[in-house]
Amino acid sequence: MADLRKQAEAIKQVPPLPQPKNPAELEKILLLMNSPDNFRRAAAEKSLNIFFKNPSCLPALMMQITKSQQFVARQMAAVLLRQRLSAQLWREHSKHWNNVQKSLLERLVKEPQYPVAKAVAALAIRVAKLQLPDGNWPELVPFLTKLMSNQNDKLRLVGMLMFRGMGENLGQIVVESMNSFAKVVESGLKDKSWRIRGEAFRAMERVVNYLDTKERVATFSKLIPIALQSMKDLLSKKLYDECRPALEMLHGISDSPVPVLEPLLEELVMFMLQISVQADELSIADSAMRFVQSVVEYRPNRMVRSKLVNDLLKAAFFCCVKDEENPFDVDNTTYQKIGVAMVAQLADSLPYKLVLKPCLNTAIKLMDSKQNPHQRRGGLAIIASIAESYSLLLQEVLPQLLKRVMFFLNDRNPYVRMAACVCLTQLCDHVQPDILDHHQHLIPAMVKVLDRQGEHHIVRQKIATAMCAFLEHLDKKQIKDYIKPLMTRYGQIVTHDAKMREMAISGIHSIATASEELFKPYFNDTMRVMLSFMERKEDEHLNLRARATDCIGAIAASVGPQEFEAYAMRVMHLAEKNFDLEYFSLNEATYRLYAGIAACMGNRFTKVLPKIVERTLSSALSLDGIEFKLKGSDMSAYHISDGQEESDEDFYNMVDFNVRTGAVDEKTAALQALGAYIEHCEQGFLPFVEVTLKTCSETLAYPYPLIRVAVSQILHEIVEMTYKLFPNQNGNMQQKARKILGQAVPLLLNMMEEEPDKGCAASACDGMKMVVSYFGLPILKLIGQKLQKCIILLLQEKSPAQAFHGQEEDGATEKTEMDHDEILIDHVTDLLSAIAKTAGPAFEPMFIATLPHLLKFNMPHRSASDRIMSIGTIGDIGEELRHKLVPYLPRLIPIIIKALADPEVGVRRNAAYTIGIFAIRAGANTKSFSQNAIGALQPLFAITRERKEGKSQDEKNHQACRDNACSAVSKLMGADNRLANNQAVVDLFISGLPLLCDQEEAKEVYSRINSLLRTSPKLMQKHLPNLLYICSRALTNPHVTTEVKSGIAQLVRVIARGLGQKCKDVMSRLSNEQRDMIGRVLK
């Protein structure tokens, strides 16, 4: 690295060559631009930079293009002139326009070298971009059209190349003659030359975004079947390289908002699936499957309606099990990666009922294959790929899955063992916290693989990764017995096994995180080893240094300041030196170290904040690792100076960029570290709040969601800090809180309204929920209207983050149930409920504005989770509105009563909860709907393991639903005394006891029993034996609060007096625990 930096500095000092005085000297300089010698090339480039300021540069370079005998000089002259031909330079040479245009067309015909002809064509397109919009150069298009009918393949190729360039750079002009363009492209698609077909495919892709009328879209759409047939011809001859432009064209068109593919979408998907499983070329299969993934992501309803889900799954499964040399190749595409990505996309985008069962059944069948290791590996890969999307659903089958996965850790095939390790990692990452209950089986199984003599090094690395994922989630009690044996083992690996050293450090990191102060006995020995790694400066050891740096941060946060202080100065010194090595991963690790030390030292970290915050903010705003360049292909005619004559938006559309992953990771770590400084230093961070908020504002323009999520987390920490330091006083915001929130809140609102990523928008909603909950009505008075506008936009599902969610695709009206947008919409309704809780009855205006949008989610064709959310949110808001709810009950009651019969148990449960809320808030108005409500609630008291599409529902959900129904009946009886005197209603209420799941309703229902015993003793007499049993169950339930149990104890005494001599007989039928509890109450 140091040598490269020195050479770069030396190149900067190279003087330019003398200015050319004649064509021969200019030709020589042009040839040097192709020299392998960096210094000679730099000198030539500097000379040409000066030459382009010469008034004669344009005719001189055109002479090289037309007269030079050196094809490299001709090509270089065309390339450089295209790059430097600004609009201003062109205007300065207006007297040469006709000669330049004529010379370019002649050269296109005469040029014998295709690379030169291509460079000349690109230059011609640049000239066309400057001329055609003003009506100049009218002979260009007829000339190109004539070329396309030439018998010479080379000339037709140049003609098609030019049409492609015009489509890319002058699309608006091209589509004005759409019919003529379509004829040219059609002839290109049918041309006998595969290269001409390739340019025709590219021309289609370039022009599609300019189609602005239905007629032009229709004309273009007619080219798609012709393109597909041409593509099939190429594939039938196994001309895979020639087929790539067609696949690129389909990818580009599918990403376009212009719906040219819609009529043929199903046919296209099936064709692409066929390619993915039949193509001999891996990259072609990958491209085809990525096209399908894109369609699944953005057109999920279409795939369901077209009944393509099974075909999609079959193709994905085929790729998962395909025989290949190394399915775990990290650096290259593999069929396994293709299949896993497709399964994951299906799980993420389509209803679980269409995907989960086929995935589980297929995976189990494949894993049962004794003869074919690729099938066993593929089965494990399928489970790994659905772990994230179906983390909650997999909890029900987790024991069986773990048993199978642990079995395959000992498979005879190393790739099957690798797959088992990867599958285990995914389950450890996502099926939390349930998987932690299996630590007694999992840790020994993983350690066995880690210790196995002769084990494949990749298997050991992957099992080490799985172990890290598992260990870091354990609590102190769970990890306590494993610390010593694991630290001993990792210590040996760190000392003696160079290949596994980095993984061992990660393992120590996880143990330190989970064990907290229990790590202290290992602290000093571990620190000595980690510090020795932090001192390594060799390039090959920088990853090791980064791991050690990261590990020390975790250790510091675990052991606390007393132990760590002795090492703090040395660690901070080495951390500062990390940045001198200019290595992204090391910088990233250093920021995590700083975050760990901040957590360890707390306020004492304030001393070093000025320097560290400056460094951290610098990384957050740094452009290191970002390469900006003009968008476009090899035929792009954009020039950087065009931005001066275009709108800002158009100019930014011209610019593209590449960002190294390491740069993104460093920025994310830096922003997360800022959050840690705020959290742990609090008041000590106040001097840096303003500059931090400014940095947040600038960083929100960064194109990677991970960065913007980290920004939102900083805003959360700033809100939290502001609340702790400057809470409301006497119902008013303090001036300092007003100042800080005046900068932070607009950023959060802007993210809600304009953020294109759902996760970022959801995080912004959470931040606003904190703001509202902490600062109450004063902040709502300031931002209420803007906040309401943002919430309505999100409820309408019209924000940029919801561009493809909640819309009926392709004008479809079928009732298609898609999965709930749990990433964002739940956060929106949580924010809405928080506002209602803060505002109380004053929430009514916002309730009026948002109610129609909330009810939209309860439509029958919406997903079950949407309907659950809608009804539950209305219930939460109704509770806070209090008396202001009454005018809206006539509209809402029929909706909620209908929801009590919803096929989804979660909807019924929330509807029962909401009916109870309405009963409390309606007061005397409850009588208008109480009878209908009781009739609708009655079926909810029968707990059955319902079957839906052959699959048992979760019994706990039905029990919780009955609990809510029982509480609703209790509240209805409290509001309408006619019900409390009705034997059938009382019997129904008692049949729902004891509460089985939702003990938050315990106070309501057990208090109602007491009330009924006082007001309706005759109706309750027959229930006394059962009531004693009910009370005994509640008293022995650990989830019932002490306060409620105290009231139940008094109730038991009343019941016992009512039973008299029968009490002993009833108690004899209780369990020992229940009998003992009742006995203690009655003493």
PDB file of N, CA and C in Angstrom, residues 675-731:
ATOM      1  N   GLY A 675     -24.130   7.226  18.119  1.00  0.00           N
ATOM      2  CA  GLY A 675     -25.265   6.892  18.975  1.00  0.00           C
ATOM      3  C   GLY A 675     -24.824   6.434  20.356  1.00  0.00           C
ATOM      4  N   ALA A 676     -23.743   5.644  20.388  1.00  0.00           N
ATOM      5  CA  ALA A 676     -23.227   5.167  21.677  1.00  0.00           C
ATOM      6  C   ALA A 676     -22.659   6.324  22.503  1.00  0.00           C
ATOM      7  N   TYR A 677     -21.958   7.268  21.859  1.00  0.00           N
ATOM      8  CA  TYR A 677     -21.437   8.415  22.601  1.00  0.00           C
ATOM      9  C   TYR A 677     -22.589   9.195  23.249  1.00  0.00           C
ATOM     10  N   ILE A 678     -23.646   9.401  22.474  1.00  0.00           N
ATOM     11  CA  ILE A 678     -24.802  10.151  22.992  1.00  0.00           C
ATOM     12  C   ILE A 678     -25.432   9.420  24.164  1.00  0.00           C
ATOM     13  N   GLU A 679     -25.622   8.103  23.988  1.00  0.00           N
ATOM     14  CA  GLU A 679     -26.288   7.308  25.029  1.00  0.00           C
ATOM     15  C   GLU A 679     -25.520   7.312  26.340  1.00  0.00           C
ATOM     16  N   HIS A 680     -24.213   7.178  26.275  1.00  0.00           N
ATOM     17  CA  HIS A 680     -23.442   6.957  27.502  1.00  0.00           C
ATOM     18  C   HIS A 680     -22.828   8.236  28.074  1.00  0.00           C
ATOM     19  N   CYS A 681     -22.689   9.278  27.254  1.00  0.00           N
ATOM     20  CA  CYS A 681     -22.114  10.526  27.771  1.00  0.00           C
ATOM     21  C   CYS A 681     -23.184  11.565  28.119  1.00  0.00           C
ATOM     22  N   GLU A 682     -24.349  11.449  27.481  1.00  0.00           N
ATOM     23  CA  GLU A 682     -25.476  12.332  27.739  1.00  0.00           C
ATOM     24  C   GLU A 682     -25.069  13.804  27.769  1.00  0.00           C
ATOM     25  N   GLN A 683     -25.053  14.436  28.964  1.00  0.00           N
ATOM     26  CA  GLN A 683     -24.776  15.863  29.036  1.00  0.00           C
ATOM     27  C   GLN A 683     -23.410  16.210  28.448  1.00  0.00           C
ATOM     28  N   GLY A 684     -22.460  15.308  28.573  1.00  0.00           N
ATOM     29  CA  GLY A 684     -21.140  15.563  28.016  1.00  0.00           C
ATOM     30  C   GLY A 684     -21.152  15.680  26.506  1.00  0.00           C
ATOM     31  N   PHE A 685     -22.205  15.168  25.863  1.00  0.00           N
ATOM     32  CA  PHE A 685     -22.269  15.231  24.396  1.00  0.00           C
ATOM     33  C   PHE A 685     -22.960  16.507  23.902  1.00  0.00           C
ATOM     34  N   LEU A 686     -23.575  17.275  24.784  1.00  0.00           N
ATOM     35  CA  LEU A 686     -24.349  18.441  24.360  1.00  0.00           C
ATOM     36  C   LEU A 686     -23.583  19.389  23.425  1.00  0.00           C
ATOM     37  N   PRO A 687     -22.290  19.655  23.665  1.00  0.00           N
ATOM     38  CA  PRO A 687     -21.593  20.578  22.757  1.00  0.00           C
ATOM     39  C   PRO A 687     -21.520  20.098  21.311  1.00  0.00           C
ATOM     40  N   PHE A 688     -21.776  18.815  21.096  1.00  0.00           N
ATOM     41  CA  PHE A 688     -21.613  18.248  19.746  1.00  0.00           C
ATOM     42  C   PHE A 688     -22.957  17.948  19.074  1.00  0.00           C
ATOM     43  N   VAL A 689     -24.058  18.302  19.738  1.00  0.00           N
ATOM     44  CA  VAL A 689     -25.371  17.946  19.196  1.00  0.00           C
ATOM     45  C   VAL A 689     -25.642  18.668  17.890  1.00  0.00           C
ATOM     46  N   GLU A 690     -25.344  19.955  17.838  1.00  0.00           N
ATOM     47  CA  GLU A 690     -25.665  20.731  16.643  1.00  0.00           C
ATOM     48  C   GLU A 690     -24.914  20.225  15.420  1.00  0.00           C
ATOM     49  N   VAL A 691     -23.608  20.002  15.557  1.00  0.00           N
ATOM     50  CA  VAL A 691     -22.832  19.524  14.415  1.00  0.00           C
ATOM     51  C   VAL A 691     -23.235  18.099  14.046  1.00  0.00           C
ATOM     52  N   THR A 692     -23.636  17.309  15.042  1.00  0.00           N
ATOM     53  CA  THR A 692     -24.109  15.950  14.765  1.00  0.00           C
ATOM     54  C   THR A 692     -25.404  15.980  13.965  1.00  0.00           C
ATOM     55  N   LEU A 693     -26.323  16.865  14.329  1.00  0.00           N
ATOM     56  CA  LEU A 693     -27.585  16.967  13.595  1.00  0.00           C
ATOM     57  C   LEU A 693     -27.348  17.458  12.165  1.00  0.00           C
ATOM     58  N   LYS A 694     -26.401  18.344  11.996  1.00  0.00           N
ATOM     59  CA  LYS A 694     -26.055  18.797  10.638  1.00  0.00           C
ATOM     60  C   LYS A 694     -25.511  17.640   9.812  1.00  0.00           C
ATOM     61  N   THR A 695     -24.654  16.834  10.449  1.00  0.00           N
ATOM     62  CA  THR A 695     -24.116  15.654   9.759  1.00  0.00           C
ATOM     63  C   THR A 695     -25.223  14.673   9.403  1.00  0.00           C
ATOM     64  N   CYS A 696     -26.167  14.491  10.322  1.00  0.00           N
ATOM     65  CA  CYS A 696     -27.305  13.594  10.051  1.00  0.00           C
ATOM     66  C   CYS A 696     -28.078  14.077   8.831  1.00  0.00           C
ATOM     67  N   SER A 697     -28.305  15.382   8.747  1.00  0.00           N
ATOM     68  CA  SER A 697     -29.053  15.942   7.624  1.00  0.00           C
ATOM     69  C   SER A 697     -28.342  15.655   6.302  1.00  0.00           C
ATOM     70  N   GLU A 698     -27.026  15.836   6.281  1.00  0.00           N
ATOM     71  CA  GLU A 698     -26.266  15.601   5.051  1.00  0.00           C
ATOM     72  C   GLU A 698     -26.196  14.112   4.717  1.00  0.00           C
ATOM     73  N   THR A 699     -26.094  13.282   5.740  1.00  0.00           N
ATOM     74  CA  THR A 699     -25.908  11.847   5.514  1.00  0.00           C
ATOM     75  C   THR A 699     -27.198  11.172   5.064  1.00  0.00           C
ATOM     76  N   LEU A 700     -28.347  11.797   5.323  1.00  0.00           N
ATOM     77  CA  LEU A 700     -29.613  11.205   4.881  1.00  0.00           C
ATOM     78  C   LEU A 700     -29.726  11.136   3.363  1.00  0.00           C
ATOM     79  N   ALA A 701     -28.852  11.866   2.668  1.00  0.00           N
ATOM     80  CA  ALA A 701     -28.846  11.783   1.196  1.00  0.00           C
ATOM     81  C   ALA A 701     -28.040  10.596   0.698  1.00  0.00           C
ATOM     82  N   TYR A 702     -27.404   9.863   1.605  1.00  0.00           N
ATOM     83  CA  TYR A 702     -26.560   8.733   1.201  1.00  0.00           C
ATOM     84  C   TYR A 702     -27.432   7.615   0.635  1.00  0.00           C
ATOM     85  N   PRO A 703     -26.996   6.951  -0.432  1.00  0.00           N
ATOM     86  CA  PRO A 703     -27.885   6.033  -1.141  1.00  0.00           C
ATOM     87  C   PRO A 703     -28.095   4.671  -0.488  1.00  0.00           C
ATOM     88  N   TYR A 704     -27.428   4.373   0.640  1.00  0.00           N
ATOM     89  CA  TYR A 704     -27.551   3.041   1.228  1.00  0.00           C
ATOM     90  C   TYR A 704     -28.446   3.070   2.462  1.00  0.00           C
ATOM     91  N   PRO A 705     -29.497   2.234   2.508  1.00  0.00           N
ATOM     92  CA  PRO A 705     -30.423   2.245   3.644  1.00  0.00           C
ATOM     93  C   PRO A 705     -29.744   2.006   4.993  1.00  0.00           C
ATOM     94  N   LEU A 706     -28.703   1.157   5.019  1.00  0.00           N
ATOM     95  CA  LEU A 706     -28.021   0.905   6.291  1.00  0.00           C
ATOM     96  C   LEU A 706     -27.520   2.205   6.912  1.00  0.00           C
ATOM     97  N   ILE A 707     -27.019   3.096   6.087  1.00  0.00           N
ATOM     98  CA  ILE A 707     -26.509   4.375   6.571  1.00  0.00           C
ATOM     99  C   ILE A 707     -27.655   5.201   7.133  1.00  0.00           C
ATOM    100  N   ARG A 708     -28.765   5.239   6.426  1.00  0.00           N
ATOM    101  CA  ARG A 708     -29.882   6.094   6.847  1.00  0.00           C
ATOM    102  C   ARG A 708     -30.566   5.539   8.088  1.00  0.00           C
ATOM    103  N   VAL A 709     -30.609   4.219   8.230  1.00  0.00           N
ATOM    104  CA  VAL A 709     -31.130   3.633   9.471  1.00  0.00           C
ATOM    105  C   VAL A 709     -30.261   4.047  10.654  1.00  0.00           C
ATOM    106  N   ALA A 710     -28.935   4.023  10.436  1.00  0.00           N
ATOM    107  CA  ALA A 710     -28.021   4.435  11.510  1.00  0.00           C
ATOM    108  C   ALA A 710     -28.251   5.899  11.874  1.00  0.00           C
ATOM    109  N   VAL A 711     -28.545   6.737  10.875  1.00  0.00           N
ATOM    110  CA  VAL A 711     -28.853   8.139  11.160  1.00  0.00           C
ATOM    111  C   VAL A 711     -30.111   8.242  12.023  1.00  0.00           C
ATOM    112  N   SER A 712     -31.123   7.469  11.677  1.00  0.00           N
ATOM    113  CA  SER A 712     -32.367   7.523  12.466  1.00  0.00           C
ATOM    114  C   SER A 712     -32.125   7.071  13.904  1.00  0.00           C
ATOM    115  N   GLN A 713     -31.222   6.115  14.088  1.00  0.00           N
ATOM    116  CA  GLN A 713     -30.911   5.665  15.445  1.00  0.00           C
ATOM    117  C   GLN A 713     -30.203   6.771  16.233  1.00  0.00           C
ATOM    118  N   ILE A 714     -29.362   7.562  15.578  1.00  0.00           N
ATOM    119  CA  ILE A 714     -28.745   8.720  16.242  1.00  0.00           C
ATOM    120  C   ILE A 714     -29.834   9.696  16.685  1.00  0.00           C
ATOM    121  N   LEU A 715     -30.808   9.920  15.813  1.00  0.00           N
ATOM    122  CA  LEU A 715     -31.909  10.824  16.168  1.00  0.00           C
ATOM    123  C   LEU A 715     -32.686  10.287  17.362  1.00  0.00           C
ATOM    124  N   HIS A 716     -32.867   8.968  17.421  1.00  0.00           N
ATOM    125  CA  HIS A 716     -33.518   8.369  18.602  1.00  0.00           C
ATOM    126  C   HIS A 716     -32.737   8.706  19.863  1.00  0.00           C
ATOM    127  N   GLU A 717     -31.419   8.526  19.791  1.00  0.00           N
ATOM    128  CA  GLU A 717     -30.586   8.769  20.972  1.00  0.00           C
ATOM    129  C   GLU A 717     -30.618  10.248  21.373  1.00  0.00           C
ATOM    130  N   ILE A 718     -30.659  11.131  20.392  1.00  0.00           N
ATOM    131  CA  ILE A 718     -30.728  12.568  20.702  1.00  0.00           C
ATOM    132  C   ILE A 718     -32.059  12.904  21.374  1.00  0.00           C
ATOM    133  N   VAL A 719     -33.140  12.314  20.901  1.00  0.00           N
ATOM    134  CA  VAL A 719     -34.448  12.532  21.532  1.00  0.00           C
ATOM    135  C   VAL A 719     -34.432  12.003  22.967  1.00  0.00           C
ATOM    136  N   GLU A 720     -33.881  10.795  23.144  1.00  0.00           N
ATOM    137  CA  GLU A 720     -33.802  10.191  24.478  1.00  0.00           C
ATOM    138  C   GLU A 720     -32.966  11.065  25.420  1.00  0.00           C
ATOM    139  N   MET A 721     -31.814  11.517  24.943  1.00  0.00           N
ATOM    140  CA  MET A 721     -30.947  12.376  25.756  1.00  0.00           C
ATOM    141  C   MET A 721     -31.659  13.681  26.117  1.00  0.00           C
ATOM    142  N   THR A 722     -32.344  14.279  25.151  1.00  0.00           N
ATOM    143  CA  THR A 722     -33.050  15.536  25.389  1.00  0.00           C
ATOM    144  C   THR A 722     -34.126  15.367  26.461  1.00  0.00           C
ATOM    145  N   TYR A 723     -34.820  14.244  26.418  1.00  0.00           N
ATOM    146  CA  TYR A 723     -35.865  13.985  27.418  1.00  0.00           C
ATOM    147  C   TYR A 723     -35.265  13.836  28.822  1.00  0.00           C
ATOM    148  N   LYS A 724     -34.117  13.142  28.906  1.00  0.00           N
ATOM    149  CA  LYS A 724     -33.499  12.950  30.218  1.00  0.00           C
ATOM    150  C   LYS A 724     -32.977  14.262  30.801  1.00  0.00           C
ATOM    151  N   LEU A 725     -32.413  15.109  29.932  1.00  0.00           N
ATOM    152  CA  LEU A 725     -31.786  16.343  30.407  1.00  0.00           C
ATOM    153  C   LEU A 725     -32.770  17.504  30.515  1.00  0.00           C
ATOM    154  N   PHE A 726     -33.762  17.547  29.608  1.00  0.00           N
ATOM    155  CA  PHE A 726     -34.662  18.702  29.568  1.00  0.00           C
ATOM    156  C   PHE A 726     -36.121  18.257  29.434  1.00  0.00           C
ATOM    157  N   PRO A 727     -36.644  17.514  30.415  1.00  0.00           N
ATOM    158  CA  PRO A 727     -38.046  17.087  30.343  1.00  0.00           C
ATOM    159  C   PRO A 727     -38.989  18.286  30.479  1.00  0.00           C
ATOM    160  N   ASN A 728     -40.231  18.079  30.066  1.00  0.00           N
ATOM    161  CA  ASN A 728     -41.218  19.152  30.197  1.00  0.00           C
ATOM    162  C   ASN A 728     -41.337  19.602  31.643  1.00  0.00           C
ATOM    163  N   GLN A 729     -41.542  20.885  31.829  1.00  0.00           N
ATOM    164  CA  GLN A 729     -41.749  21.443  33.166  1.00  0.00           C
ATOM    165  C   GLN A 729     -43.053  22.217  33.184  1.00  0.00           C
ATOM    166  N   ASN A 730     -43.912  21.844  34.139  1.00  0.00           N
ATOM    167  CA  ASN A 730     -45.222  22.508  34.268  1.00  0.00           C
ATOM    168  C   ASN A 730     -46.018  22.449  32.969  1.00  0.00           C
ATOM    169  N   GLY A 731     -45.893  21.319  32.270  1.00  0.00           N
ATOM    170  CA  GLY A 731     -46.656  21.128  31.044  1.00  0.00           C
ATOM    171  C   GLY A 731     -46.108  21.847  29.834  1.00  0.00           C
TER     172      GLY A 731
END
